[in-house]
CSV table of C-alpha atoms in Angstrom, one decimal:
chain,number,residue,atom,x,y,z
A,221,MET,CA,30.6,0.8,4.2
A,222,ASP,CA,28.9,-1.5,1.6
A,223,ILE,CA,30.8,-4.5,3.0
A,224,VAL,CA,29.5,-3.8,6.5
A,225,LYS,CA,26.0,-3.2,5.2
A,226,LYS,CA,26.1,-6.6,3.3
A,227,LEU,CA,27.4,-8.3,6.4
A,228,ILE,CA,24.6,-6.8,8.6
A,229,ILE,CA,22.0,-8.0,6.0
A,230,LYS,CA,23.5,-11.5,5.9
A,231,ILE,CA,23.5,-11.8,9.7
A,232,ILE,CA,20.0,-10.6,10.3
A,233,SER,CA,18.6,-12.6,7.3
A,234,ALA,CA,20.3,-15.7,8.7
A,235,GLU,CA,18.7,-15.1,12.1
A,236,ALA,CA,15.3,-14.7,10.4
A,237,ARG,CA,15.7,-18.1,8.6
A,238,TRP,CA,16.8,-19.7,11.8
A,239,ALA,CA,13.8,-18.3,13.7
A,240,LEU,CA,11.4,-19.5,11.0
A,241,ARG,CA,12.8,-23.0,11.2
A,242,ARG,CA,12.4,-23.1,15.0
A,243,TRP,CA,9.0,-21.4,15.3
A,244,ARG,CA,7.2,-23.3,12.5
A,245,ALA,CA,4.8,-20.4,12.3
A,246,ARG,CA,2.4,-20.1,9.3
A,247,VAL,CA,3.4,-17.4,6.9
A,248,VAL,CA,1.2,-15.1,4.8
A,249,GLY,CA,3.3,-13.4,2.1
A,250,ILE,CA,1.8,-10.4,0.3
A,251,THR,CA,2.9,-8.8,-2.9
A,252,GLY,CA,1.5,-6.6,-5.6
A,253,SER,CA,2.0,-3.1,-7.0
A,254,VAL,CA,-0.6,-1.5,-4.9
A,255,GLY,CA,-2.5,-2.4,-1.7
A,256,LYS,CA,0.2,-4.5,0.0
A,257,SER,CA,0.4,-2.5,3.2
A,258,SER,CA,-3.4,-2.1,3.5
A,259,ALA,CA,-4.0,-5.8,3.0
A,260,LYS,CA,-1.2,-6.6,5.5
A,261,GLU,CA,-2.6,-4.3,8.1
A,262,ALA,CA,-6.2,-5.6,7.8
A,263,ILE,CA,-5.2,-9.3,7.7
A,264,ALA,CA,-3.0,-9.1,10.8
A,265,MET,CA,-5.6,-7.1,12.7
A,266,VAL,CA,-8.4,-9.6,12.1
A,267,LEU,CA,-6.1,-12.6,12.8
A,268,GLU,CA,-4.9,-11.0,16.1
A,269,SER,CA,-8.3,-11.7,17.6
A,270,ARG,CA,-7.5,-15.4,17.6
A,271,PHE,CA,-3.7,-15.9,17.2
A,272,ARG,CA,-0.3,-14.6,18.1
A,273,VAL,CA,0.5,-12.5,15.0
A,274,ARG,CA,3.5,-10.6,13.9
A,275,LYS,CA,3.3,-8.3,10.9
A,276,SER,CA,5.7,-6.3,8.8
A,277,ASN,CA,6.3,-2.9,10.5
A,278,LYS,CA,5.3,0.0,8.3
A,279,SER,CA,6.2,-1.0,4.8
A,280,TYR,CA,9.2,-3.2,5.6
A,281,ASN,CA,9.3,-5.4,2.5
A,282,SER,CA,12.9,-5.5,1.2
A,283,GLU,CA,15.5,-8.1,2.0
A,284,ILE,CA,16.5,-6.4,5.3
A,285,GLY,CA,13.0,-5.2,6.0
A,286,LEU,CA,11.5,-8.7,5.6
A,287,SER,CA,14.2,-10.1,8.0
A,288,LEU,CA,13.6,-7.4,10.6
A,289,ALA,CA,9.9,-7.9,10.3
A,290,VAL,CA,10.3,-11.7,11.1
A,291,LEU,CA,12.4,-10.8,14.1
A,292,GLY,CA,10.1,-8.0,15.4
A,293,ARG,CA,12.9,-5.4,15.0
A,294,THR,CA,13.0,-2.0,13.4
A,295,THR,CA,15.6,-0.3,11.2
A,296,ALA,CA,18.4,1.4,13.0
A,297,TRP,CA,19.1,3.6,9.9
A,298,ARG,CA,22.7,4.8,10.2
A,299,SER,CA,23.3,3.9,13.8
A,300,TRP,CA,25.9,1.1,14.1
A,301,SER,CA,25.1,0.6,17.7
A,302,GLY,CA,21.5,0.2,16.8
A,303,TRP,CA,22.3,-2.5,14.3
A,304,ILE,CA,24.5,-4.3,16.8
A,305,CYS,CA,21.5,-4.2,19.2
A,306,ASN,CA,19.2,-5.5,16.5
A,307,ILE,CA,21.5,-8.5,15.9
A,308,ALA,CA,21.8,-9.3,19.6
A,309,GLN,CA,18.0,-9.0,20.2
A,310,GLY,CA,17.3,-10.8,17.0
A,311,LEU,CA,19.2,-13.8,18.4
A,312,GLN,CA,17.2,-13.6,21.6
A,313,GLU,CA,14.1,-13.6,19.5
A,314,VAL,CA,15.1,-16.8,17.8
A,315,HIS,CA,14.8,-18.6,21.1
A,316,THR,CA,11.7,-16.8,22.4
A,317,LYS,CA,9.3,-19.1,24.4
A,318,HIS,CA,6.3,-17.4,22.8
A,319,PRO,CA,6.9,-17.1,19.1
A,320,PRO,CA,4.3,-15.8,16.7
A,321,GLU,CA,1.8,-18.4,15.4
A,322,ILE,CA,1.3,-16.5,12.2
A,323,LEU,CA,3.5,-14.0,10.3
A,324,VAL,CA,1.9,-11.5,7.9
A,325,LEU,CA,4.7,-10.2,5.7
A,326,GLU,CA,5.0,-7.7,2.8
A,327,MET,CA,7.2,-8.9,-0.1
A,328,GLY,CA,8.2,-5.9,-2.3
A,329,VAL,CA,9.8,-6.1,-5.7
A,330,ASP,CA,11.8,-3.1,-6.9
A,331,ARG,CA,14.4,-4.8,-9.2
A,332,PRO,CA,14.9,-8.2,-11.0
A,333,GLN,CA,15.6,-11.1,-8.6
A,334,ASP,CA,14.2,-9.3,-5.6
A,335,MET,CA,11.6,-11.9,-5.1
A,336,ASP,CA,14.2,-14.7,-5.3
A,337,ARG,CA,16.1,-13.0,-2.5
A,338,LEU,CA,13.0,-12.7,-0.3
A,339,LEU,CA,12.1,-16.3,-1.0
A,340,GLY,CA,15.6,-17.3,0.2
A,341,ILE,CA,14.5,-16.0,3.6
A,342,VAL,CA,10.9,-17.0,3.9
A,343,ARG,CA,8.6,-19.5,2.0
A,344,PRO,CA,5.0,-18.4,2.7
A,345,ASP,CA,2.2,-21.0,3.1
A,346,ILE,CA,-0.3,-18.5,1.8
A,347,ALA,CA,0.5,-16.0,-1.0
A,348,VAL,CA,-1.7,-12.9,-1.5
A,349,ILE,CA,-1.3,-11.0,-4.7
A,350,THR,CA,-3.2,-7.8,-4.6
A,351,ALA,CA,-3.0,-5.9,-7.9
A,352,ILE,CA,-0.4,-5.2,-10.6
A,353,GLY,CA,-2.0,-3.2,-13.3
A,354,GLU,CA,-0.8,-2.4,-16.8
A,355,LEU,CA,2.0,0.0,-15.7
A,356,PRO,CA,3.3,-1.0,-12.3
A,357,VAL,CA,5.5,1.1,-10.0
A,358,HIS,CA,9.3,0.4,-10.3
A,359,VAL,CA,9.0,-0.4,-14.0
A,360,GLU,CA,12.0,1.8,-14.6
A,361,PHE,CA,14.3,-1.1,-13.3
A,362,PHE,CA,12.8,-3.8,-15.6
A,363,PRO,CA,12.9,-4.3,-19.4
A,364,ASP,CA,9.1,-4.0,-19.5
A,365,ALA,CA,5.9,-4.3,-17.3
A,366,GLU,CA,5.5,-8.0,-18.0
A,367,ASP,CA,8.8,-8.7,-16.3
A,368,ILE,CA,7.6,-7.1,-13.1
A,369,ALA,CA,4.5,-9.3,-13.2
A,370,ARG,CA,6.7,-12.3,-13.8
A,371,GLU,CA,9.0,-11.5,-10.8
A,372,LYS,CA,6.0,-11.0,-8.5
A,373,SER,CA,4.4,-14.2,-9.8
A,374,LYS,CA,7.3,-16.2,-8.3
A,375,LEU,CA,5.5,-15.8,-4.9
A,376,ALA,CA,2.7,-18.0,-6.2
A,377,ARG,CA,4.9,-20.3,-8.2
A,378,GLN,CA,7.0,-21.3,-5.1
A,379,LEU,CA,3.9,-22.4,-3.1
A,380,ALA,CA,3.7,-26.1,-2.1
A,381,ALA,CA,0.7,-28.1,-3.1
A,382,SER,CA,-0.5,-27.7,0.5
A,383,GLY,CA,-0.4,-23.9,0.2
A,384,TRP,CA,-3.0,-21.3,-1.0
A,385,ALA,CA,-2.7,-18.6,-3.6
A,386,VAL,CA,-5.2,-15.8,-2.8
A,387,LEU,CA,-5.6,-13.8,-6.0
A,388,ASN,CA,-7.4,-10.7,-7.0
A,389,ALA,CA,-9.8,-11.9,-9.7
A,390,ASP,CA,-10.4,-8.4,-11.0
A,391,ASP,CA,-6.8,-7.8,-12.0
A,392,PRO,CA,-6.3,-9.7,-15.4
A,393,ILE,CA,-2.5,-10.1,-14.8
A,394,VAL,CA,-3.0,-11.5,-11.2
A,395,HIS,CA,-5.8,-13.7,-12.2
A,396,THR,CA,-3.7,-15.5,-14.8
A,397,MET,CA,-1.3,-16.6,-12.0
A,398,LYS,CA,-3.7,-19.3,-10.9
A,399,GLU,CA,-2.3,-21.2,-13.9
A,400,LYS,CA,1.2,-20.9,-12.6
A,401,THR,CA,1.0,-22.5,-9.1
A,402,ASN,CA,0.6,-26.0,-7.7
A,403,ALA,CA,-1.2,-24.6,-4.7
A,404,SER,CA,-5.0,-24.3,-4.1
A,405,ILE,CA,-6.6,-21.2,-5.4
A,406,LEU,CA,-8.9,-18.7,-3.7
A,407,THR,CA,-9.9,-15.7,-5.7
A,408,TYR,CA,-11.7,-12.5,-4.6
A,409,GLY,CA,-13.2,-9.4,-6.3
A,410,PHE,CA,-16.2,-7.8,-7.7
A,411,SER,CA,-16.3,-10.2,-10.6
A,412,ASP,CA,-18.9,-12.9,-10.5
A,413,SER,CA,-16.2,-15.4,-11.4
A,414,ALA,CA,-14.5,-14.8,-8.1
A,415,ASP,CA,-14.8,-17.3,-5.3
A,416,LEU,CA,-15.4,-14.5,-2.7
A,417,VAL,CA,-17.6,-11.9,-4.4
A,418,ALA,CA,-18.2,-8.3,-3.4
A,419,SER,CA,-21.2,-6.3,-4.5
A,420,ASN,CA,-23.4,-3.3,-3.5
A,421,TYR,CA,-20.3,-1.1,-3.0
A,422,LYS,CA,-21.1,2.3,-1.7
A,423,ILE,CA,-18.9,5.3,-0.7
A,424,SER,CA,-19.7,8.4,1.3
A,425,LYS,CA,-17.7,10.7,3.6
A,426,ASP,CA,-18.4,8.3,6.4
A,427,GLY,CA,-16.5,5.5,4.6
A,428,ILE,CA,-17.3,2.5,2.4
A,429,ALA,CA,-19.8,-0.3,2.6
A,430,LEU,CA,-20.2,-3.5,0.6
A,431,LYS,CA,-21.7,-7.0,0.7
A,432,VAL,CA,-19.5,-10.1,0.6
A,433,ASP,CA,-20.7,-13.5,-0.6
A,434,TYR,CA,-18.8,-16.8,-0.1
A,435,LYS,CA,-19.9,-20.4,-0.2
A,436,GLY,CA,-23.6,-19.5,0.1
A,437,ALA,CA,-23.0,-17.1,3.1
A,438,SER,CA,-23.4,-13.4,2.9
A,439,VAL,CA,-22.2,-10.6,5.2
A,440,PRO,CA,-22.3,-6.7,5.1
A,441,VAL,CA,-18.9,-5.0,5.6
A,442,ARG,CA,-18.6,-1.4,6.7
A,443,LEU,CA,-15.3,0.5,7.1
A,444,HIS,CA,-15.5,3.9,8.8
A,445,GLU,CA,-13.4,6.7,7.4
A,446,VAL,CA,-11.9,4.2,4.9
A,447,TYR,CA,-12.2,5.2,1.2
A,448,GLY,CA,-12.0,3.6,-2.2
A,449,LYS,CA,-12.2,0.3,-3.9
A,450,GLN,CA,-8.5,-0.4,-3.2
A,451,GLN,CA,-9.4,-0.5,0.5
A,452,ALA,CA,-12.5,-2.7,-0.3
A,453,TYR,CA,-9.9,-5.1,-2.0
A,454,ALA,CA,-7.9,-5.1,1.2
A,455,ALA,CA,-11.0,-6.1,3.1
A,456,LEU,CA,-11.8,-8.8,0.6
A,457,ALA,CA,-8.2,-10.2,0.7
A,458,THR,CA,-8.5,-10.2,4.5
A,459,ILE,CA,-11.7,-12.2,4.6
A,460,ALA,CA,-10.4,-14.7,2.0
A,461,VAL,CA,-7.2,-15.3,4.0
A,462,VAL,CA,-8.8,-15.6,7.5
A,463,THR,CA,-11.3,-18.2,6.2
A,464,LEU,CA,-8.3,-20.3,5.7
A,465,PHE,CA,-7.7,-20.1,9.4
A,466,ASP,CA,-11.2,-21.2,10.1
A,467,MET,CA,-12.7,-17.8,10.8
A,468,ASN,CA,-16.2,-17.2,9.4
A,469,LEU,CA,-17.4,-14.2,7.4
A,470,VAL,CA,-19.3,-12.6,10.3
A,471,GLU,CA,-16.3,-12.8,12.6
A,472,ALA,CA,-14.1,-11.2,9.9
A,473,ALA,CA,-16.6,-8.5,9.1
A,474,GLN,CA,-17.0,-7.5,12.8
A,475,ALA,CA,-13.2,-7.3,13.3
A,476,LEU,CA,-12.9,-5.2,10.1
A,477,HIS,CA,-14.9,-2.4,11.8
A,478,ARG,CA,-11.8,-1.5,13.7
A,479,TYR,CA,-9.6,-1.2,10.5
A,480,LYS,CA,-8.0,2.2,9.9
A,481,PRO,CA,-5.8,3.0,6.9
A,482,LEU,CA,-2.0,3.6,7.5
A,483,PRO,CA,-0.8,7.2,7.3
A,484,GLY,CA,-0.6,8.4,3.8
A,485,ARG,CA,-3.1,5.8,2.3
A,486,LEU,CA,-6.2,7.8,1.4
A,487,ARG,CA,-6.6,8.8,4.9
A,488,HIS,CA,-9.1,11.6,5.9
A,489,ILE,CA,-7.4,14.6,7.6
A,490,GLU,CA,-9.3,17.5,8.9
A,491,GLY,CA,-8.0,20.6,7.0
A,492,ILE,CA,-8.0,24.3,7.5
A,493,LYS,CA,-11.3,26.2,6.9
A,494,ASN,CA,-13.2,22.9,7.5
A,495,SER,CA,-11.6,21.5,4.3
A,496,PHE,CA,-11.6,17.7,3.8
A,497,ILE,CA,-8.1,16.4,3.0
A,498,LEU,CA,-7.6,13.0,1.4
A,499,ASP,CA,-4.0,12.2,2.4
A,500,ASP,CA,-2.6,9.8,-0.2
A,501,THR,CA,1.0,10.9,0.1
A,502,TYR,CA,2.8,7.7,0.9
A,503,ASN,CA,3.7,6.9,-2.7
A,504,ALA,CA,2.2,7.1,-6.2
A,505,SER,CA,1.9,4.8,-9.2
A,506,PRO,CA,-0.4,5.1,-12.2
A,507,LEU,CA,-2.8,2.5,-10.8
A,508,ALA,CA,-3.0,4.0,-7.4
A,509,THR,CA,-3.4,7.5,-8.7
A,510,ALA,CA,-6.3,6.5,-10.9
A,511,ALA,CA,-7.9,4.7,-7.9
A,512,ALA,CA,-7.5,7.9,-5.7
A,513,PHE,CA,-9.1,10.0,-8.5
A,514,ASP,CA,-12.0,7.6,-8.5
A,515,VAL,CA,-12.5,8.3,-4.8
A,516,LEU,CA,-12.4,12.1,-5.2
A,517,GLN,CA,-14.9,11.9,-8.1
A,518,GLU,CA,-17.4,9.8,-6.0
A,519,LEU,CA,-17.4,11.8,-2.9
A,520,PRO,CA,-19.6,14.9,-2.7
A,521,ALA,CA,-17.9,18.3,-2.4
A,522,LYS,CA,-18.5,21.9,-3.6
A,523,ARG,CA,-15.0,22.3,-4.9
A,524,LYS,CA,-12.5,19.5,-5.6
A,525,ILE,CA,-8.8,20.1,-5.8
A,526,VAL,CA,-6.2,17.6,-7.0
A,527,VAL,CA,-2.6,18.2,-5.8
A,528,PHE,CA,-0.4,15.9,-7.7
A,529,GLY,CA,3.4,15.4,-7.4
A,530,ASP,CA,5.7,13.5,-9.7
A,531,MET,CA,5.4,9.7,-10.0
A,532,LEU,CA,9.0,8.3,-10.0
A,533,GLU,CA,10.6,5.1,-11.2
A,534,LEU,CA,8.5,4.8,-14.4
A,535,GLY,CA,11.5,5.0,-16.8
A,536,LYS,CA,10.5,5.3,-20.5
A,537,TYR,CA,6.8,5.3,-19.5
A,538,ALA,CA,7.1,8.5,-17.4
A,539,ILE,CA,5.8,11.1,-19.9
A,540,GLU,CA,2.9,8.9,-21.1
A,541,ALA,CA,1.9,8.0,-17.6
A,542,HIS,CA,1.8,11.6,-16.4
A,543,GLN,CA,-0.1,12.7,-19.5
A,544,LYS,CA,-2.7,10.1,-18.7
A,545,VAL,CA,-3.0,11.4,-15.2
A,546,GLY,CA,-3.7,14.8,-16.5
A,547,THR,CA,-6.5,13.4,-18.7
A,548,LEU,CA,-8.0,11.6,-15.7
A,549,ALA,CA,-7.8,14.8,-13.5
A,550,LYS,CA,-10.1,16.8,-15.8
A,551,PHE,CA,-13.1,16.2,-13.5
A,552,ALA,CA,-11.4,18.3,-10.8
A,553,ASP,CA,-12.1,22.0,-10.2
A,554,TYR,CA,-8.4,22.6,-9.8
A,555,LEU,CA,-5.3,20.6,-10.7
A,556,ILE,CA,-2.1,21.6,-8.9
A,557,THR,CA,1.0,19.9,-10.1
A,558,VAL,CA,4.4,19.6,-8.4
A,559,GLY,CA,7.7,18.6,-10.0
A,560,PRO,CA,9.1,18.4,-13.5
A,561,ARG,CA,7.3,15.2,-14.6
A,562,ALA,CA,3.9,16.5,-13.3
A,563,LYS,CA,4.2,19.4,-15.9
A,564,PHE,CA,3.1,16.8,-18.5
A,565,ALA,CA,0.0,16.1,-16.4
A,566,ALA,CA,-0.8,19.8,-16.3
A,567,GLU,CA,-0.3,20.2,-20.1
A,568,SER,CA,-2.5,17.1,-20.7
A,569,ALA,CA,-5.3,18.4,-18.4
A,570,VAL,CA,-5.5,21.6,-20.4
A,571,ALA,CA,-5.5,19.8,-23.7
A,572,SER,CA,-8.3,17.6,-22.3
A,573,GLY,CA,-10.5,20.6,-21.5
A,574,MET,CA,-9.5,22.0,-18.2
A,575,THR,CA,-9.4,25.8,-18.0
A,576,GLN,CA,-5.8,27.0,-18.1
A,577,LYS,CA,-6.2,29.2,-15.0
A,578,ASN,CA,-7.4,26.2,-13.0
A,579,VAL,CA,-4.2,24.2,-13.7
A,580,LEU,CA,-1.1,25.3,-11.8
A,581,TRP,CA,2.4,24.1,-11.6
A,582,PHE,CA,4.9,24.4,-8.7
A,583,ALA,CA,8.5,23.2,-8.3
A,584,THR,CA,8.3,22.1,-4.7
A,585,ALA,CA,5.8,20.8,-2.0
A,586,GLN,CA,6.6,23.8,0.1
A,587,GLU,CA,5.5,26.2,-2.5
A,588,VAL,CA,2.2,24.4,-2.9
A,589,ALA,CA,1.7,24.4,0.8
A,590,SER,CA,2.1,28.2,1.0
A,591,PHE,CA,-0.3,28.6,-1.9
A,592,LEU,CA,-3.0,26.4,-0.4
A,593,LYS,CA,-2.8,28.1,3.0
A,594,GLU,CA,-3.9,31.3,1.2
A,595,CYS,CA,-6.4,29.9,-1.3
A,596,THR,CA,-8.2,27.0,0.4
A,597,LYS,CA,-11.9,27.8,0.8
A,598,GLU,CA,-14.5,26.6,3.3
A,599,ASN,CA,-15.4,22.9,2.7
A,600,ASP,CA,-13.0,22.3,-0.1
A,601,MET,CA,-12.0,18.7,-0.7
A,602,ILE,CA,-8.3,18.3,-1.4
A,603,LEU,CA,-6.6,15.1,-2.6
A,604,ILE,CA,-2.9,15.2,-2.1
A,605,LYS,CA,-0.7,12.5,-3.8
A,606,GLY,CA,2.8,12.0,-5.1
A,607,SER,CA,5.8,9.7,-5.0
A,608,GLN,CA,7.7,9.3,-1.7
A,609,SER,CA,10.6,11.5,-2.8
A,610,MET,CA,8.3,14.4,-3.5
A,611,ARG,CA,7.5,14.7,0.2
A,612,MET,CA,3.9,15.6,-0.3
A,613,GLU,CA,3.1,15.0,3.3
A,614,ARG,CA,4.7,18.4,3.9
A,615,VAL,CA,1.7,19.9,2.1
A,616,VAL,CA,-0.7,18.1,4.3
A,617,GLU,CA,1.1,19.2,7.4
A,618,GLU,CA,0.9,22.9,6.4
A,619,ILE,CA,-2.9,22.8,5.7
A,620,MET,CA,-4.2,20.3,8.3
A,621,ALA,CA,-6.4,21.8,11.0
A,622,HIS,CA,-4.4,20.2,13.8
A,623,PRO,CA,-0.7,20.2,12.9
A,624,GLU,CA,0.2,19.1,16.3
A,625,GLN,CA,-1.2,15.6,15.4
A,626,ALA,CA,1.2,15.3,12.4
A,627,SER,CA,3.5,12.8,14.1
A,628,GLU,CA,0.5,10.5,14.7
A,629,LEU,CA,-1.5,11.0,11.4
A,630,LEU,CA,1.1,11.6,8.6
A,631,CYS,CA,3.6,9.4,6.9
A,632,ARG,CA,7.4,9.8,7.2
A,633,GLN,CA,7.4,11.5,10.6
A,634,ASP,CA,10.4,9.8,12.2
A,635,ASP,CA,13.7,11.6,12.7
A,636,TYR,CA,15.3,10.0,9.6
A,637,TRP,CA,12.7,11.6,7.3
A,638,LYS,CA,12.1,14.8,9.2
A,639,ASN,CA,15.9,15.6,9.0
A,640,LYS,CA,16.0,14.7,5.3
A,641,LYS,CA,15.7,17.5,2.8
């Protein structure tokens, strides 16, 4: 089985490399611990108004995922006939008469040498590095957090002198990468030291608004039903990238009006009893969790509930990271934790001053869903977050006002995930 899998990866990766040599498309590669998918979606959406663009499907950012993204194919999961079809259609795509002019690709790092494998398939012309933070996701598979940053920085290091590194100036680790590349540098952020500077950030239930200044020009940016500074950073990265394709600030800001977050990325879902669900169930890391808490704190609501599932792949940092989450969650009216690691968050929240009766623990997402169906009150605001394996989207599905829309609005709704326990 492993031999066949490796052979499939080898064939499809070879097709992707062949296609890239033939097409000569410009490539935007995106990495970081948070914000990759949001930046990818926003960048591709704005560029599509002018160019033929192909982007990574969903969060295809592994070796096989990247190759499938280049070829415009999707995973066949465990279907051998599906993979054979992918190989055949990938070969056809290599010779297409209308190839993409721009590829916008996620490049994920889970383990050491992952970036090397991805760079063996594609060498981006533009590298976007979103944010890494002090304790990145997947740290379990690296000696320490610095090694993850070093692995991700290879994307900037490989750039030719003619390329561009688009870096988040507000993330200290990312900002130092400007010293590690021969490419031109374009930085973005809320810091005055950035090239593309955001200010006047505001958040409400309607979404976020900010002002962007670049090279003496200024433009207001408004994103409807989009929440949090992480999404503001996606907008900033987008504006930075599209200026490299000769699009102006006004054009970019107007196109961003259409941007909507992917399922499970701080997306507003209408809940039972007129509750306001912030669905952030796609995955969880310490940095992303803190960002989600900031959103919940900033939005007005009579009663705020945090539903928090385990963060995985943190290795030796797991207990400390979950305890920190508990401390950060003390602003909430209720903290509901799910999974063995999240118990540390519950204990820390109580130690930080939350009332014991307002901090609960459950073993599974299904148990939480049953509890919330009974206890949700009118106009509650409920943030739901957890790592992928915790399947926290099941909680959202049980308490959303229109569960018939789950396949459209929630993450992990294809047959593979629906059939997985």
